PDB file of C-alpha atoms and ligand atoms in Angstrom:
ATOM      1  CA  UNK A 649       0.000   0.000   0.000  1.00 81.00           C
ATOM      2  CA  UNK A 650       0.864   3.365  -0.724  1.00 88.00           C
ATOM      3  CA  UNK A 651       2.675   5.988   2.202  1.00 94.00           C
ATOM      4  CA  UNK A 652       0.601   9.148   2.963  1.00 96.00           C
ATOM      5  CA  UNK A 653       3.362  11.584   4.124  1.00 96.00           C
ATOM      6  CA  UNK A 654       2.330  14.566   6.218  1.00 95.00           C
ATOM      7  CA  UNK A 655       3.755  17.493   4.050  1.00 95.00           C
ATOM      8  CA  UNK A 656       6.752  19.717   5.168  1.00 91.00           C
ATOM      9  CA  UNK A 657       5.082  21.514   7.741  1.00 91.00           C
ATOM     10  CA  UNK A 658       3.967  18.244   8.981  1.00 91.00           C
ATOM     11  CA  UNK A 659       0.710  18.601   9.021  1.00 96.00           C
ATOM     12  CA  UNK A 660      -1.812  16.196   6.196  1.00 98.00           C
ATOM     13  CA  UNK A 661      -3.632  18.337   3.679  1.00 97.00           C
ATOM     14  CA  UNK A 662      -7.077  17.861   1.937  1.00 98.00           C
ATOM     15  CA  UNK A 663      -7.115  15.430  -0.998  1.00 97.00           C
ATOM     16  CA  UNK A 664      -7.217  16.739  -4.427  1.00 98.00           C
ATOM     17  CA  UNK A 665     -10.546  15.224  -5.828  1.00 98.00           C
ATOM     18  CA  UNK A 666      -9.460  13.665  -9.384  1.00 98.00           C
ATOM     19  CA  UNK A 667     -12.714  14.973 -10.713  1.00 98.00           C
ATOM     20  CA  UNK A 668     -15.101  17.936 -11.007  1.00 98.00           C
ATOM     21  CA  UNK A 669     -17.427  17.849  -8.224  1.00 97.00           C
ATOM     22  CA  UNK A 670     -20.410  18.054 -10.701  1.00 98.00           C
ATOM     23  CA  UNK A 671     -18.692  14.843 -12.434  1.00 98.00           C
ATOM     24  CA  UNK A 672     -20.436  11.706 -10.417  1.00 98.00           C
ATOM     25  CA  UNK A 673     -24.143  13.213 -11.145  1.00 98.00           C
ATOM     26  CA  UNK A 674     -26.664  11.863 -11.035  1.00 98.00           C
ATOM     27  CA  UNK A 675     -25.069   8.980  -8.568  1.00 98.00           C
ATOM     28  CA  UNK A 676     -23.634  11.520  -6.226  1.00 98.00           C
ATOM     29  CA  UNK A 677     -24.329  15.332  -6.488  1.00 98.00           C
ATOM     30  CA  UNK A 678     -22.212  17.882  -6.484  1.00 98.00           C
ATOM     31  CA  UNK A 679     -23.777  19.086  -3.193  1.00 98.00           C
ATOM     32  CA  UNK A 680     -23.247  15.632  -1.244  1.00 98.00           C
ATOM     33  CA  UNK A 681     -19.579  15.993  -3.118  1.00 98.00           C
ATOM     34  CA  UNK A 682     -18.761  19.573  -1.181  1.00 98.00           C
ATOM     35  CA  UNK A 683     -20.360  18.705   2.034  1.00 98.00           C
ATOM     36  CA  UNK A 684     -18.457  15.340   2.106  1.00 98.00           C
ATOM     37  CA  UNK A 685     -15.568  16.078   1.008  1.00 98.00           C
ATOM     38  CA  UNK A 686     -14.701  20.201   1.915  1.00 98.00           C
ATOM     39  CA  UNK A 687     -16.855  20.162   5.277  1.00 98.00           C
ATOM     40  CA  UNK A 688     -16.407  16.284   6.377  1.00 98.00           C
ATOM     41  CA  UNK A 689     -13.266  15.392   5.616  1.00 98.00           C
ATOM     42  CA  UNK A 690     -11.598  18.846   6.261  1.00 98.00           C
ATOM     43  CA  UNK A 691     -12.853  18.271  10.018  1.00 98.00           C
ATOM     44  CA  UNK A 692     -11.043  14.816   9.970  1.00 98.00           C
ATOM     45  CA  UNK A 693      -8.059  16.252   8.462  1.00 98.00           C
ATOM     46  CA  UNK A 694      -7.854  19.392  11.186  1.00 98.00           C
ATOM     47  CA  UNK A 695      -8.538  17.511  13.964  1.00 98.00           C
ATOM     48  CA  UNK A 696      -5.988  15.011  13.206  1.00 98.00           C
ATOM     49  CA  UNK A 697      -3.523  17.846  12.307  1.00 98.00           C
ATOM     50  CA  UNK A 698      -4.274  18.910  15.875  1.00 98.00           C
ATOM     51  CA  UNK A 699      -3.763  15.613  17.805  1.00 98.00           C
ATOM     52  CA  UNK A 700      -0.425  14.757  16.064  1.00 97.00           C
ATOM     53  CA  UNK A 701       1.984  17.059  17.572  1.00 96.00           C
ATOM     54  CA  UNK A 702       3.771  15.614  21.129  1.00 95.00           C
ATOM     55  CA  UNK A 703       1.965  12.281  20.225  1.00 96.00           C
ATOM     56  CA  UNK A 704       4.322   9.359  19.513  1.00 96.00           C
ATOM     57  CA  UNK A 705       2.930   9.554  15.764  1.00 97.00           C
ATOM     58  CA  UNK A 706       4.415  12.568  14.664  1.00 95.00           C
ATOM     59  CA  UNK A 707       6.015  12.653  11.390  1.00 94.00           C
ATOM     60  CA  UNK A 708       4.470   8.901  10.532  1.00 97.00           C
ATOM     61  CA  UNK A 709       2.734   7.821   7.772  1.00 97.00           C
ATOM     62  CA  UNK A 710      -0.750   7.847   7.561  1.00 98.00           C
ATOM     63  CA  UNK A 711      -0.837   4.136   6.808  1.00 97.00           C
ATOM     64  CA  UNK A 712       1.281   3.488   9.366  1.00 97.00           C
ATOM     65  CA  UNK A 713      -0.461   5.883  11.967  1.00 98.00           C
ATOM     66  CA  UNK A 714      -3.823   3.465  11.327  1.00 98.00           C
ATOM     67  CA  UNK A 715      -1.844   0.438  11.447  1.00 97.00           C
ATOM     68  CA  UNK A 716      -0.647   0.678  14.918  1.00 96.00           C
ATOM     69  CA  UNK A 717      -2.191   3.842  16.611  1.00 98.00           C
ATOM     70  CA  UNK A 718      -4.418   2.779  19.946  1.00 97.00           C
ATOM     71  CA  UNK A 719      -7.883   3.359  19.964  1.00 97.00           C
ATOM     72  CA  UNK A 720      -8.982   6.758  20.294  1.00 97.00           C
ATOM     73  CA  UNK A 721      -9.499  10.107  19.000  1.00 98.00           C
ATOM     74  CA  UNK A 722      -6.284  10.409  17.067  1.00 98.00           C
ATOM     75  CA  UNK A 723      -7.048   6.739  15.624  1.00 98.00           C
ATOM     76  CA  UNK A 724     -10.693   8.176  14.645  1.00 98.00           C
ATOM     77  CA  UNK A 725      -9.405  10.634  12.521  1.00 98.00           C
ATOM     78  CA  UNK A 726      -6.595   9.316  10.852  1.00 98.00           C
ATOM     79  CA  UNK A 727      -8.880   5.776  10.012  1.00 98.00           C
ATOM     80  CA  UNK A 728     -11.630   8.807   8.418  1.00 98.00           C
ATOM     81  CA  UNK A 729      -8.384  10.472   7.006  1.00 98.00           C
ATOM     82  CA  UNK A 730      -7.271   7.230   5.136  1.00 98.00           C
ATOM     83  CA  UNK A 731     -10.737   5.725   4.225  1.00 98.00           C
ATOM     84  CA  UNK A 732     -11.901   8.754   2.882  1.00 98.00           C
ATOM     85  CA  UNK A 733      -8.750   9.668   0.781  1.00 98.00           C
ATOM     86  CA  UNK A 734      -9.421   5.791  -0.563  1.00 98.00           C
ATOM     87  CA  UNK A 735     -13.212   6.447  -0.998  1.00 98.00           C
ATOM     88  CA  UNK A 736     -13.220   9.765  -3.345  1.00 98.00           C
ATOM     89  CA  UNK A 737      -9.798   8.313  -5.250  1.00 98.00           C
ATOM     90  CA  UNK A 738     -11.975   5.396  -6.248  1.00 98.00           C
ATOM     91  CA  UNK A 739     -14.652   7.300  -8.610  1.00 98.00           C
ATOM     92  CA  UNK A 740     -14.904   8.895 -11.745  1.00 98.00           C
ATOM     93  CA  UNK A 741     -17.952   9.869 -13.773  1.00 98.00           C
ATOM     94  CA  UNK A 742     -20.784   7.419 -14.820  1.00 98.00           C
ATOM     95  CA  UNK A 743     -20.468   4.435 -17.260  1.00 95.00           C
ATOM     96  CA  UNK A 744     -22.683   1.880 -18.646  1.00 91.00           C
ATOM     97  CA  UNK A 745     -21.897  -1.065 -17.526  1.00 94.00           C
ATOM     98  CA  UNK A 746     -18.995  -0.714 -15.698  1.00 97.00           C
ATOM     99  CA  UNK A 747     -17.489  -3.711 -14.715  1.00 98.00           C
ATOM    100  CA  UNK A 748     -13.215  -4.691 -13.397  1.00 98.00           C
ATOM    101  CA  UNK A 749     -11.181  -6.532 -16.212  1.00 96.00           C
ATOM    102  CA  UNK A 750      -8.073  -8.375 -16.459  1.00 96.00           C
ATOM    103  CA  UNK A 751      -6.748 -10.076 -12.875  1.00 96.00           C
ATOM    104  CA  UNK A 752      -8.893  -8.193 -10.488  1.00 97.00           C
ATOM    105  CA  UNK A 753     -12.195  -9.549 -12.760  1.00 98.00           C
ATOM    106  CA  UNK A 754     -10.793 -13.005 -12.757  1.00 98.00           C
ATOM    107  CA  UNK A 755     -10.301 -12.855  -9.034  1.00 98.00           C
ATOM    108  CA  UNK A 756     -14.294 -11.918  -8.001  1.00 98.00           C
ATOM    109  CA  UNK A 757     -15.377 -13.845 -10.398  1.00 98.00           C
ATOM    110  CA  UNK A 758     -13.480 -16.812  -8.954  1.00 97.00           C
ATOM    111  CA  UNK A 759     -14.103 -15.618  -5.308  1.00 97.00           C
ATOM    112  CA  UNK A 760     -17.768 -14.648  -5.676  1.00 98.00           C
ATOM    113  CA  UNK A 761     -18.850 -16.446  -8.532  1.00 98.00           C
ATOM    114  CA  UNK A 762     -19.839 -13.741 -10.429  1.00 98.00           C
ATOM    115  CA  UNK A 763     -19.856 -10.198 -10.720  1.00 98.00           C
ATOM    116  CA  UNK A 764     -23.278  -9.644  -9.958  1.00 98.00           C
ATOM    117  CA  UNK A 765     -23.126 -12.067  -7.098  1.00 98.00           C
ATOM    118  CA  UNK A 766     -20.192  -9.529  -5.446  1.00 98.00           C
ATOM    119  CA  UNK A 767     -22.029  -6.765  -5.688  1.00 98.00           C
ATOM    120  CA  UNK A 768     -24.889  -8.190  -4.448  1.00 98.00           C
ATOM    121  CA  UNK A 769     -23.250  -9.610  -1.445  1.00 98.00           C
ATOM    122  CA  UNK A 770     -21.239  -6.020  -0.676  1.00 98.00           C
ATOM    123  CA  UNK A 771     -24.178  -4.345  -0.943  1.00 98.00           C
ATOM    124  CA  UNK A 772     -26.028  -6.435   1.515  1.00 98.00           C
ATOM    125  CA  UNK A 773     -23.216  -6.126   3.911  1.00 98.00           C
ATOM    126  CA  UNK A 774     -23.099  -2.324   3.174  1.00 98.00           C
ATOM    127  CA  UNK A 775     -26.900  -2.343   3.572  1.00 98.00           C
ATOM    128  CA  UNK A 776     -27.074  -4.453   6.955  1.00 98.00           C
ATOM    129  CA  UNK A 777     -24.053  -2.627   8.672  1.00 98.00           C
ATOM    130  CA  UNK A 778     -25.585  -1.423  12.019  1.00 97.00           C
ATOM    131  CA  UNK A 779     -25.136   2.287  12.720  1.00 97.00           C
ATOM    132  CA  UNK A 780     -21.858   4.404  10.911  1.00 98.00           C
ATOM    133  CA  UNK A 781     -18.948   2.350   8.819  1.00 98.00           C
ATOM    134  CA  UNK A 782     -16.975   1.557   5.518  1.00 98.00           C
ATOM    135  CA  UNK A 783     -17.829  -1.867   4.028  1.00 98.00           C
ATOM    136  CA  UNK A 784     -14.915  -3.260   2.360  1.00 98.00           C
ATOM    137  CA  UNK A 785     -13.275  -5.084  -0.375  1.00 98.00           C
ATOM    138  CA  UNK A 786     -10.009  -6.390   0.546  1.00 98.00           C
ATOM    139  CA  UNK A 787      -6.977  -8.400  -0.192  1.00 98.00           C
ATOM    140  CA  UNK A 788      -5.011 -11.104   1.805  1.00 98.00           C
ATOM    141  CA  UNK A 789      -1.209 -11.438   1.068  1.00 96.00           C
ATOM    142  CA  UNK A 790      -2.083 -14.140  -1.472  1.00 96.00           C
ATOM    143  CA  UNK A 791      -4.175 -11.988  -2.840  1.00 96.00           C
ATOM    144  CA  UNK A 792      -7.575 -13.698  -2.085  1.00 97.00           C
ATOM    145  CA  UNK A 793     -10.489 -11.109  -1.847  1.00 98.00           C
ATOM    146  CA  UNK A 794     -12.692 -10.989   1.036  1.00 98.00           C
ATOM    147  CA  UNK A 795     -15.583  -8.443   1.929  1.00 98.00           C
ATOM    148  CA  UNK A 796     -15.088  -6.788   5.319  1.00 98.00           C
ATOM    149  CA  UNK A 797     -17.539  -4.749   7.673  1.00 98.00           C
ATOM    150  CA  UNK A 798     -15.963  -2.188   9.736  1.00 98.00           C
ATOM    151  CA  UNK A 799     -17.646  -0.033  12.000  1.00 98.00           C
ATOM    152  CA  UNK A 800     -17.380   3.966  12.799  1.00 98.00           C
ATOM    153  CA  UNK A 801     -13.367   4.763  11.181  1.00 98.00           C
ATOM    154  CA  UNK A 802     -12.130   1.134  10.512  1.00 98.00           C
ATOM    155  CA  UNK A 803      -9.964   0.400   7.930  1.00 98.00           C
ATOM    156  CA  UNK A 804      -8.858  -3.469   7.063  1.00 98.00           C
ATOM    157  CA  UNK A 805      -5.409  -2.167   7.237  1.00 98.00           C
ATOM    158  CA  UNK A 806      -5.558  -3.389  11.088  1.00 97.00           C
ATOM    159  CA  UNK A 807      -6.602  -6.868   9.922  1.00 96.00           C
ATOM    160  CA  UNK A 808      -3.173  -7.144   8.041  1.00 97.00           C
ATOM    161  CA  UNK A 809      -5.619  -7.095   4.740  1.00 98.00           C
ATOM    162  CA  UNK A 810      -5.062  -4.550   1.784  1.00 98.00           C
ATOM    163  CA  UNK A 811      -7.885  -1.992   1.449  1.00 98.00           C
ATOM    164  CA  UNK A 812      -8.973  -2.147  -2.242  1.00 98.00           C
ATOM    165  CA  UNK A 813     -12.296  -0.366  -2.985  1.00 98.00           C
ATOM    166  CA  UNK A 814     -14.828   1.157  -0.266  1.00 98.00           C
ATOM    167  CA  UNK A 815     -18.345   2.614   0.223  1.00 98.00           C
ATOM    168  CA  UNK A 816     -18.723   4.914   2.902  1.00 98.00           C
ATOM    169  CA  UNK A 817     -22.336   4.382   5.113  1.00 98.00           C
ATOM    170  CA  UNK A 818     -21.973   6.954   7.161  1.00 98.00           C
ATOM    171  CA  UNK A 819     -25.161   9.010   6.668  1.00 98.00           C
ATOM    172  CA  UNK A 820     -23.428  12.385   5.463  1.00 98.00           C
ATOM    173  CA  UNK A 821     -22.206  10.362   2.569  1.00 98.00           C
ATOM    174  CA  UNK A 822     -26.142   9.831   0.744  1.00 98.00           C
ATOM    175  CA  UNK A 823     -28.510  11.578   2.746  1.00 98.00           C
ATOM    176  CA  UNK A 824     -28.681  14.992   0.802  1.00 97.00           C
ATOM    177  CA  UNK A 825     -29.383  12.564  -2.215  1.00 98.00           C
ATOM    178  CA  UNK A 826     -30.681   9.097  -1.273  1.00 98.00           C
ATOM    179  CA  UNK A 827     -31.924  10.878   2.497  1.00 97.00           C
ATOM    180  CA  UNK A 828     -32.582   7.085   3.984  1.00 97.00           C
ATOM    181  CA  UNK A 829     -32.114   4.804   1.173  1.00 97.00           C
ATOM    182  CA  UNK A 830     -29.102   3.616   2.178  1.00 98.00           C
ATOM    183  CA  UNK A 831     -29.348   0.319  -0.612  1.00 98.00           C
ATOM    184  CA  UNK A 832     -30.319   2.664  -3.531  1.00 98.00           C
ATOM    185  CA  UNK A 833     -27.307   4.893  -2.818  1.00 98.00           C
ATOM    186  CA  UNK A 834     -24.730   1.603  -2.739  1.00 98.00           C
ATOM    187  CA  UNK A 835     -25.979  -0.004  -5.847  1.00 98.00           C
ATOM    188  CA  UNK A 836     -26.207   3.469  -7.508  1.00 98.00           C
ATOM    189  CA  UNK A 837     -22.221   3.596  -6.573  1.00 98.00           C
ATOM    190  CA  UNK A 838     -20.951   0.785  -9.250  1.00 98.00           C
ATOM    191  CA  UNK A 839     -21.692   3.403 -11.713  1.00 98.00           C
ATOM    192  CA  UNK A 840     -18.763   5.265 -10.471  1.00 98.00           C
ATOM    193  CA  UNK A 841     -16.557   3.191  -9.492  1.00 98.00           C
ATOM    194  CA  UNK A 842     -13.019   3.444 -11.547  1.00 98.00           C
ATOM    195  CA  UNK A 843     -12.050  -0.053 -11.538  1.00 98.00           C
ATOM    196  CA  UNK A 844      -8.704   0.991 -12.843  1.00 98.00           C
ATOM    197  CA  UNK A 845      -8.199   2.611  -9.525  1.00 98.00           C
ATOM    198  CA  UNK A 846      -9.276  -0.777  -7.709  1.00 98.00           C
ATOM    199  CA  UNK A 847      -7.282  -2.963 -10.054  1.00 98.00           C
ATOM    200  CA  UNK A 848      -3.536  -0.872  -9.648  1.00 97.00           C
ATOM    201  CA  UNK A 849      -4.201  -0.999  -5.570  1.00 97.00           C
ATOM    202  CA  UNK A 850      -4.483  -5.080  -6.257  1.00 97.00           C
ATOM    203  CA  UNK A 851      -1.486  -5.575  -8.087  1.00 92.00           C
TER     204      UNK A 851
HETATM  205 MN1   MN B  36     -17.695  10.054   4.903  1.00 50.65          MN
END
């Protein structure tokens, strides 16, 4: 997985969005895009940016800050640092019938049985997760896939698994748009999802 380096001044700075925040209508709106990402994750980034200093993960990387941090405050923010920064990396504009190819297509296929039959089953675990989270799609170190529910900030990371792609149930992430149709909003998402993105964090 890749480092996320705290910049000169040592501090983490708001993701660059690789897209227009108009770009994912009608699946997510440009509204739901702001809020999320310039009001939400801002707060995550500041707060972490104000925990760090004296704490024993000063200078870290990100990664490694979620890895091994104890729960807590400081863990909070840095797990809704990293899971976000994965979340809004993993989307680009809508597609018809968008669908993985190559290695990461062979490996749901041969994990799930079908592509259909993974979303279907991440969905439901998106759907059924109890409260605030980040359902999951993650790799092993032999590269087998497995779907993973984490609660409030988790991240797989701390399950030794590779984070891969993510939907975020957290309400501020659909309820401008979807208000409490939680499933509509997660099936909407494979629209958007840039499986070139997904595939590179697999290899
Ligand atoms: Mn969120």
């Amino acid at each position: 997985m890749e480092k996320t380096l705290p910049n000169a001044d040592g501090v983490f700075e708001l993701m660059t969005l690789p897209y227009a925040p108009q770009e994912l209508e009608p699946v997510v709106s440009a509204a739901t895009i702001g809020f999320h990402h310039g009001k939400h994750l801002l707060t995550y980034v500041n707060n972490l940016n104000a925990l760090l200093p004296g704490s024993a993960h000063e200078g870290k990387a990100l990664e490694e800050i979620v890895t091994s941090a104890e729960p807590g405050g400081l863990l909070n923010n840095a797990g809704q640092l990293l899971n976000h920064n994965l979340y809004f990396a993993q989307f680009r504009g809508p597609v018809a019938d968008n669908a993985p190819t190559g290695t990461l297509a062979d490996a749901i296929i041969g994990q799930f049985g079908s592509l259909d039959a993974f979303k279907k089953d991440f969905v439901q675990k998106g759907a059924s997760l109890f409260g605030s989270g980040w359902v999951w799609l993650a790799a092993d170190d032999a590269g087998r896939l497995t779907i993973v529910q984490e609660p409030n900030a988790g991240n797989p990371v701390r399950r030794g698994l590779r984070p891969l792609l993510t939907m975020d149930v957290w309400e501020h992430a659909y309820y401008l748009d979807y208000q409490n149709r939680r499933p509509d909003h997660l099936n909407a998402l494979w629209q958007i999802v840039n499986w070139d993105e997904v595939a590179r964090r697999y290899q």
